[in-house]
Coordinates of C-alpha atoms and ligand atoms in Angstrom, one line a residue:
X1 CA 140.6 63.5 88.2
X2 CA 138.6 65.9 85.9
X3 CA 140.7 69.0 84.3
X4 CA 139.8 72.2 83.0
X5 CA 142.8 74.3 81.6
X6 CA 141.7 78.2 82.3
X7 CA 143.8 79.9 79.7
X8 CA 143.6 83.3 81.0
X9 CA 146.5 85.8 80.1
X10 CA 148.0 83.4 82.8
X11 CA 147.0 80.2 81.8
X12 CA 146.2 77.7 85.3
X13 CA 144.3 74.7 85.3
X14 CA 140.9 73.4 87.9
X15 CA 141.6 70.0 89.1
X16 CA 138.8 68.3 90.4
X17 CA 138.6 65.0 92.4
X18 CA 137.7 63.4 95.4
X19 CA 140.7 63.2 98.0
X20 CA 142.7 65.8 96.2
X21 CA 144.1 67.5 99.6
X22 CA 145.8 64.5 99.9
X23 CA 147.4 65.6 96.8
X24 CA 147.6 69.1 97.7
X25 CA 151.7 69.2 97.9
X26 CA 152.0 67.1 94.8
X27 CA 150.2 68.6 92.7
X28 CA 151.5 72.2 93.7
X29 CA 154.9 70.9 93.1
X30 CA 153.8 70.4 89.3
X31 CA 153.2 74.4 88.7
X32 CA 155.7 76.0 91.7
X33 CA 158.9 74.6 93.4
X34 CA 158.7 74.1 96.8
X35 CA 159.4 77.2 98.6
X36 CA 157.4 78.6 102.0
X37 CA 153.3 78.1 101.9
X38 CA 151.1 80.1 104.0
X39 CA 147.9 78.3 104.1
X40 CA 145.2 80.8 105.2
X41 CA 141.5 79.3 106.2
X42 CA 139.2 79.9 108.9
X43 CA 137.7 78.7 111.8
X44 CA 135.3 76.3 110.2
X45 CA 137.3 74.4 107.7
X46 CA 140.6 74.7 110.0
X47 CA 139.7 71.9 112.3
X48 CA 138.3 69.8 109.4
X49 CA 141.2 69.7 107.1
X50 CA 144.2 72.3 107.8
X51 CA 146.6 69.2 109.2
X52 CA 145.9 67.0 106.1
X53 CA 147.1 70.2 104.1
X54 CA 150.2 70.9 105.9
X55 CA 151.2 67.4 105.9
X56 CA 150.6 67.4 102.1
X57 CA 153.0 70.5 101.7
X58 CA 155.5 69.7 104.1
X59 CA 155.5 66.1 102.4
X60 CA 156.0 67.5 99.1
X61 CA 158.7 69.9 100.7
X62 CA 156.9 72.9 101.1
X63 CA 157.8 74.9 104.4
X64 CA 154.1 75.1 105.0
X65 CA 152.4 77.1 107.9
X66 CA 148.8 78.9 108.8
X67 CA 146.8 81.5 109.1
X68 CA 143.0 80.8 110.8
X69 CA 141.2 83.4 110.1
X70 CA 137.4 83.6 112.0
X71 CA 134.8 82.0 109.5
X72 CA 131.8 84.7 108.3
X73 CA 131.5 87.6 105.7
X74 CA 131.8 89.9 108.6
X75 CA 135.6 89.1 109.2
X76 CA 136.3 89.5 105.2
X77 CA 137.3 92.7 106.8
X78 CA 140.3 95.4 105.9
X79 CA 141.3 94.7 109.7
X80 CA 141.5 90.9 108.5
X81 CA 143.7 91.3 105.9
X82 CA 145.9 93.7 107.6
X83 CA 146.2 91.3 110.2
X84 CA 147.3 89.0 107.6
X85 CA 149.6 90.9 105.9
X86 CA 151.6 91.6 109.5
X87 CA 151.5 88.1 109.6
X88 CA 152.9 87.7 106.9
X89 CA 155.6 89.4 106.9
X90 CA 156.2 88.8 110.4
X91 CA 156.8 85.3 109.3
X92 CA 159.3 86.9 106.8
X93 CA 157.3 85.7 103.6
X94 CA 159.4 86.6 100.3
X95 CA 158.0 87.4 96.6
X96 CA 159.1 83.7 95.9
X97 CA 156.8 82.3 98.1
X98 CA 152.7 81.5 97.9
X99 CA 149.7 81.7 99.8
X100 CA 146.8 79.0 100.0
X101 CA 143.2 79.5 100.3
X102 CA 142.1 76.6 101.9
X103 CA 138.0 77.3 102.1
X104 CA 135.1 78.5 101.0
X105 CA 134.9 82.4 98.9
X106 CA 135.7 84.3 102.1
X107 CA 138.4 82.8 102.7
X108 CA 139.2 82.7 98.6
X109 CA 138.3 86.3 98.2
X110 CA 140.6 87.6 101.6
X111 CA 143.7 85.4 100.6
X112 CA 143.6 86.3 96.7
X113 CA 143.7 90.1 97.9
X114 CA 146.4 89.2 100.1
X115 CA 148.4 87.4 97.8
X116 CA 147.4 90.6 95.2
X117 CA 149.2 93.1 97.7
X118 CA 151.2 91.6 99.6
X119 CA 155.0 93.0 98.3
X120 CA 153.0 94.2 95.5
X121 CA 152.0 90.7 94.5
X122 CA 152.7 87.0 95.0
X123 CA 150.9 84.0 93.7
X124 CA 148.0 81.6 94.9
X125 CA 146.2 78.6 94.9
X126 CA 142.7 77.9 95.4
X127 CA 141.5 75.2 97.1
X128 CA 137.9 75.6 97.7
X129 CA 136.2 73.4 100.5
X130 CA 132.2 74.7 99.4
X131 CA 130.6 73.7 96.1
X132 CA 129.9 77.6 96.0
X133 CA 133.5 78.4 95.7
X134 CA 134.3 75.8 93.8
X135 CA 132.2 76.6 90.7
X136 CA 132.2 80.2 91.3
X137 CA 134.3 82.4 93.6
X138 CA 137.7 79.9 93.2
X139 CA 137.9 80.6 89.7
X140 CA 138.4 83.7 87.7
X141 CA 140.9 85.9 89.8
X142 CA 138.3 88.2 91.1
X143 CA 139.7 88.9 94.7
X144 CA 138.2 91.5 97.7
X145 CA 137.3 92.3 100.8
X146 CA 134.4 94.1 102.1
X147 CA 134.0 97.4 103.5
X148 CA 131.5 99.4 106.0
X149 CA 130.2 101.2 102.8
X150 CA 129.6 97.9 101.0
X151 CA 130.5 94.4 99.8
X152 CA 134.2 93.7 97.5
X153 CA 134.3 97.5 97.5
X154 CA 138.2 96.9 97.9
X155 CA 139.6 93.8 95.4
X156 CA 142.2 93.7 92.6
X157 CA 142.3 91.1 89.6
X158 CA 144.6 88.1 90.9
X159 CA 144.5 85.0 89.2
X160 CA 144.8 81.7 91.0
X161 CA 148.0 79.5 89.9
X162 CA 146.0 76.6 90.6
X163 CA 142.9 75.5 91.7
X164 CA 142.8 72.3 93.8
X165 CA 139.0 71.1 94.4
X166 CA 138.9 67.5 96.3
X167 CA 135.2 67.1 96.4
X168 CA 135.4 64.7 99.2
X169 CA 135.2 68.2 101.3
X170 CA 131.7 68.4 100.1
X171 CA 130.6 65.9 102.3
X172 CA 130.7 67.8 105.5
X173 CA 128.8 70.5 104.2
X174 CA 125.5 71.4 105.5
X175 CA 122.3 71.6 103.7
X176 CA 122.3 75.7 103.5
X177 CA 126.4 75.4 102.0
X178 CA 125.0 72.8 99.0
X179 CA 122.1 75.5 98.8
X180 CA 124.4 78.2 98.4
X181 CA 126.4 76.3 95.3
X182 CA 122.4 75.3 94.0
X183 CA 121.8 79.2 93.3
X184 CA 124.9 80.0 91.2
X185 CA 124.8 77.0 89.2
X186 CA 121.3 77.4 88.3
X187 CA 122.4 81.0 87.6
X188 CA 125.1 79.3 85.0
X189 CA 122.7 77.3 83.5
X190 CA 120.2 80.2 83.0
X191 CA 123.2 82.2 81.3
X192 CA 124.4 79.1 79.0
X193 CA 122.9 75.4 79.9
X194 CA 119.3 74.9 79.8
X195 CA 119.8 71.2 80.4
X196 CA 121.5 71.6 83.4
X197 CA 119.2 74.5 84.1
X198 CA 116.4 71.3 84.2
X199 CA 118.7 68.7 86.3
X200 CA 119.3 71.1 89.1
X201 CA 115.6 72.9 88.9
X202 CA 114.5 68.7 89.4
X203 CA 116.3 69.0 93.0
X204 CA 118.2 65.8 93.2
X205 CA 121.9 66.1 91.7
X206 CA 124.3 65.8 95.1
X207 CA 126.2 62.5 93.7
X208 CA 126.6 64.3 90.5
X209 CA 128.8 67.1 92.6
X210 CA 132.1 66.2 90.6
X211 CA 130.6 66.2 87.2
X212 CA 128.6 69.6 87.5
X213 CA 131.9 71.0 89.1
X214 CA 133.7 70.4 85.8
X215 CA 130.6 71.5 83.9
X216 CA 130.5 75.1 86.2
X217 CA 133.9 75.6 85.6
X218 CA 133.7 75.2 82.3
X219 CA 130.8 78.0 81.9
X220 CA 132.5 80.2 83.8
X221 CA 135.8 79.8 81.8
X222 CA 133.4 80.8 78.7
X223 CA 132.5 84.0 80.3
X224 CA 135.8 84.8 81.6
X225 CA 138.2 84.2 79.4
X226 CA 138.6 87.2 76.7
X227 CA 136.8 89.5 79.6
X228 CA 139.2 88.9 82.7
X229 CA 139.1 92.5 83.8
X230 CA 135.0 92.4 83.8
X231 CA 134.5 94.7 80.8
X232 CA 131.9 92.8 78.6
X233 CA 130.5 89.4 78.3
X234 CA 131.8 88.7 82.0
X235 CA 129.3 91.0 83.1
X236 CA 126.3 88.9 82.5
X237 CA 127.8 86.3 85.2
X238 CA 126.5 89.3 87.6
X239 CA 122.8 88.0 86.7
X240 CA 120.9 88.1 90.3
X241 CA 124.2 89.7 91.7
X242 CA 122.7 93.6 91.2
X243 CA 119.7 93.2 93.5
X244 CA 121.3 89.9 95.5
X245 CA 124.6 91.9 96.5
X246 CA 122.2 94.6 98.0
X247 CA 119.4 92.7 99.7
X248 CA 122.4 90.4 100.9
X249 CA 124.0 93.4 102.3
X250 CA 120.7 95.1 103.7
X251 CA 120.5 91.9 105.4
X252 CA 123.3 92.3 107.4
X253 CA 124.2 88.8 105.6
X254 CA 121.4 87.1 107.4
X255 CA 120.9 85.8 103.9
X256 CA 123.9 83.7 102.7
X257 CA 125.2 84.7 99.2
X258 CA 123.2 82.1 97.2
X259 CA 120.2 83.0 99.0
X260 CA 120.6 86.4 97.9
X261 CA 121.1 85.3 94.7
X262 CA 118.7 83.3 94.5
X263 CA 115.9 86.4 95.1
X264 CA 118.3 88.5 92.6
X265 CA 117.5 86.3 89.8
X266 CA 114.2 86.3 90.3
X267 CA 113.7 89.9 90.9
X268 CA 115.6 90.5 87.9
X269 CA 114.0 88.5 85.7
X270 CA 110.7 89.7 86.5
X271 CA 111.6 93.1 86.2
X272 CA 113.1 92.3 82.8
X273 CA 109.6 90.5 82.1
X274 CA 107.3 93.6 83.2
X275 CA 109.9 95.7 81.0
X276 CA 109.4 93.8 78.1
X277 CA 112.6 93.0 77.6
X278 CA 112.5 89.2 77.8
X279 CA 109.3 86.3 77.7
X280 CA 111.0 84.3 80.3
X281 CA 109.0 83.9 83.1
X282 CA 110.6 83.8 86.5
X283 CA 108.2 81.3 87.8
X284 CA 111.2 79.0 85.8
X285 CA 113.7 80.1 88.0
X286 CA 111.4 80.5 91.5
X287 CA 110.5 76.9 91.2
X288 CA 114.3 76.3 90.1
X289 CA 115.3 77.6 93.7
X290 CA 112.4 76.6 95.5
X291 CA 112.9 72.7 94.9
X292 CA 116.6 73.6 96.2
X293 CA 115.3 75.0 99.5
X294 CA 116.5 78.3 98.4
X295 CA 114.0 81.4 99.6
X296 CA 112.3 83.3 96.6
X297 CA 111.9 86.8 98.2
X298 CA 113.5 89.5 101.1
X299 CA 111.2 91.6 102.8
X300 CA 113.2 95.1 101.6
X301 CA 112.1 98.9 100.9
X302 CA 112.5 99.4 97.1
X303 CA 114.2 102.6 97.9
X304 CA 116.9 100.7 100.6
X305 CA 117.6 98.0 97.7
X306 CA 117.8 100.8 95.5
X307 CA 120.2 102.9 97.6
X308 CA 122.5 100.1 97.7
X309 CA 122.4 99.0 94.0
X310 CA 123.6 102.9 93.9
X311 CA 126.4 102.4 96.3
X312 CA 127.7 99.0 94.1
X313 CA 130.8 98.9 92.2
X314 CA 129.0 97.5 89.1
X315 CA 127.8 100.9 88.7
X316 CA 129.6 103.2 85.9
X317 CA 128.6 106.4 85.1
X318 CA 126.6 105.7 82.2
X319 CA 124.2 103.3 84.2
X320 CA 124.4 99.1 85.5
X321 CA 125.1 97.0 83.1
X322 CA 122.3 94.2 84.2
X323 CA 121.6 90.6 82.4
X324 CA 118.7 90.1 80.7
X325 CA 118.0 86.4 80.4
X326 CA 115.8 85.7 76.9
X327 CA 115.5 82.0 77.2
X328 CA 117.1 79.2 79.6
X329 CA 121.0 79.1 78.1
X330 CA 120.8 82.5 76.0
X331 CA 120.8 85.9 78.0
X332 CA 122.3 89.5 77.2
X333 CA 123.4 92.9 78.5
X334 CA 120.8 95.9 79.2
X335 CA 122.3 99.2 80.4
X336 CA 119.9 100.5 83.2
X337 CA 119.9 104.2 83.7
X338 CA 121.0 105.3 87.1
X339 CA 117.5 107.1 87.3
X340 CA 115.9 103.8 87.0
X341 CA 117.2 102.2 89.3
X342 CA 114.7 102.6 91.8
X343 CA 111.8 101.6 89.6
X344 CA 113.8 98.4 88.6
X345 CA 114.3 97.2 91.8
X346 CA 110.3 97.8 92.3
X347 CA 109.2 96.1 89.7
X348 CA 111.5 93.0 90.6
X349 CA 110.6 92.8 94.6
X350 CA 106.4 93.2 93.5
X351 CA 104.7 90.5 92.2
Ligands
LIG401 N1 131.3 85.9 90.2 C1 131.3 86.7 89.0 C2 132.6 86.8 88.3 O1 133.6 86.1 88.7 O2 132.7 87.6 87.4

């Protein structure tokens, strides 16, 4: 089992392993006592691995039950979570007890929110079934749901008490999920690891899951820790997350999130390019996603992408804080003027 301690304001640690749910009760029983778990997932990863779970907590004697939620970014809904929350305390959940995201960053995001609000706060573990999640949206605390008006509008800070990843779960994942992780660990290793930049733009790294897991984690950690409440450095992890939130969005999530990402980072890097803000060319990064099967553009009006870059919580009211990557493993801030927002997203979506 790999470890990586996340010492946060409260410290948790990312296991990694294959066959961890096996372990899921054990291991909890190392940071919590046993006390009632609700184990919320979704429709998806339910049949796969929600008895294996249970039988994990109860073993480790945990009063374990669940909440199957539908799978999709359209059901990361407020009428999801309120649904939750009556279930919740229909089943008479107390402060002393935890939730468990069991799945992939829908599921992470809607049960971290929960576990934020419900009785005004209760804790969590992660235990993310999609390399995306796992070296992303399972660690850091960020926690939301979406909203008509746009994506996470509605999220509070929540930090995990543990994050559980058996890569075994990996294996039933299909091609578009291992894209999906692809796009934000090539994002990590434009922000901090050329090297690994290079072994994932080559294509061929899926028995190296476990390893690059750690290795995710442990960029992320660098960007979170000291910035948990997304002030400073943690911004640049939003690199291809300005334009990829919106053409995600404007896509009516026709595009998966590391699709969307994928296109953000190019579109932002080319934009940075034209501005003369960095050398880097994005042609790094497009045949970076390309040999991951990742698309490379969205057929969007400027002014629609635009519109919703607007609507985006990143926005303050001095401008968008967007990253500007100067090399492969070196990037940095650039505050965007809300009046040029429009001919940002322009020069990114234009060749
Ligand atoms: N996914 C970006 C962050 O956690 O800050």
């Amino acid at each position: 089992m790999r470890t990586v301690d996340i010492l946060t304001e409260k410290p948790y640690q990312v296991r990694i392993g294959r066959g961890l749910l096996r372990e899921l009760g054990g291991q909890l029983a190392l940071v919590h006592r046993p006390c009632r778990a609700v184990v919320v997932t979704d429709s998806t990863v339910g049949p796969l691995y929600l008895e294996e779970a249970l039988a994990s907590l109860q073993g480790a004697g945990f009063s374990a039950e669940s909440y199957v939620m539908p799978a999709g970014e359209e059901h990361k809904s407020a009428e999801t979570f309120l649904d939750i929350q009556r279930f919740l305390i229909r089943t008479e959940l107390t402060r002393s007890d935890l939730l468990v995201a069991l799945g992939g960053g829908v599921v992470g995001d809607m049960t971290g929110f929960c576990a934020a609000t419900y009785q005004r706060g209760i804790p969590f573990v992660q235990v993310p079934t999609t390399l995306l999640c796992a070296v992303d949206a399972s660690v850091g605390g960020k926690t939301a749901i979406d909203l008509p008006e746009g994506k996470n509008m509605v999220g509070a800070f929540h930090q995990p008490i543990l994050v559980l990843c058996d890569t075994e779960t990996f294996d039933t994942l299909p091609d578009l999920r291992w894209q999906d992780g692809a796009a934000e660990m090539l994002k990590h290793g434009v922000l901090a690891d050329g090297e690994m930049f290079a072994l994932l733009a080559a294509g061929s790294w899926r028995e190296k899951a476990e390893e690059l897991v750690q290795k995710n984690v442990e960029i992320k950690r660098s960007f979170v820790v000291g910035d948990e409440k997304d002030k400073g450095k943690r911004q640049l992890l939003n690199f291809g997350h300005t334009v990829g939130h919106a053409v995600e969005w404007l896509s009516g999530f026709s595009l998966s999130h590391g699709q969307a990402v994928a296109i953000g980072m190019i579109a932002e890097t080319r934009t940075a390019r034209k501005m003369g803000l960095t050398k880097l060319d994005e042609e790094i990064i497009l045949r970076g996603a390309q040999a991951n099967g990742l698309p490379v553009s969205f057929p969007a009006a400027a002014q629609d992408v635009a519109a919703a870059i607007l609507r985006d919580k990143k926005r303050t009211d001095g401008g968008i804080a967007v990253c500007v990557p100067l090399r492969l493993g070196e990037t940095r801030l650039h505050m965007l003027p809300l009046e040029q927002v429009r001919e940002y997203v322009e020069m990114g979506l234009m060749p």
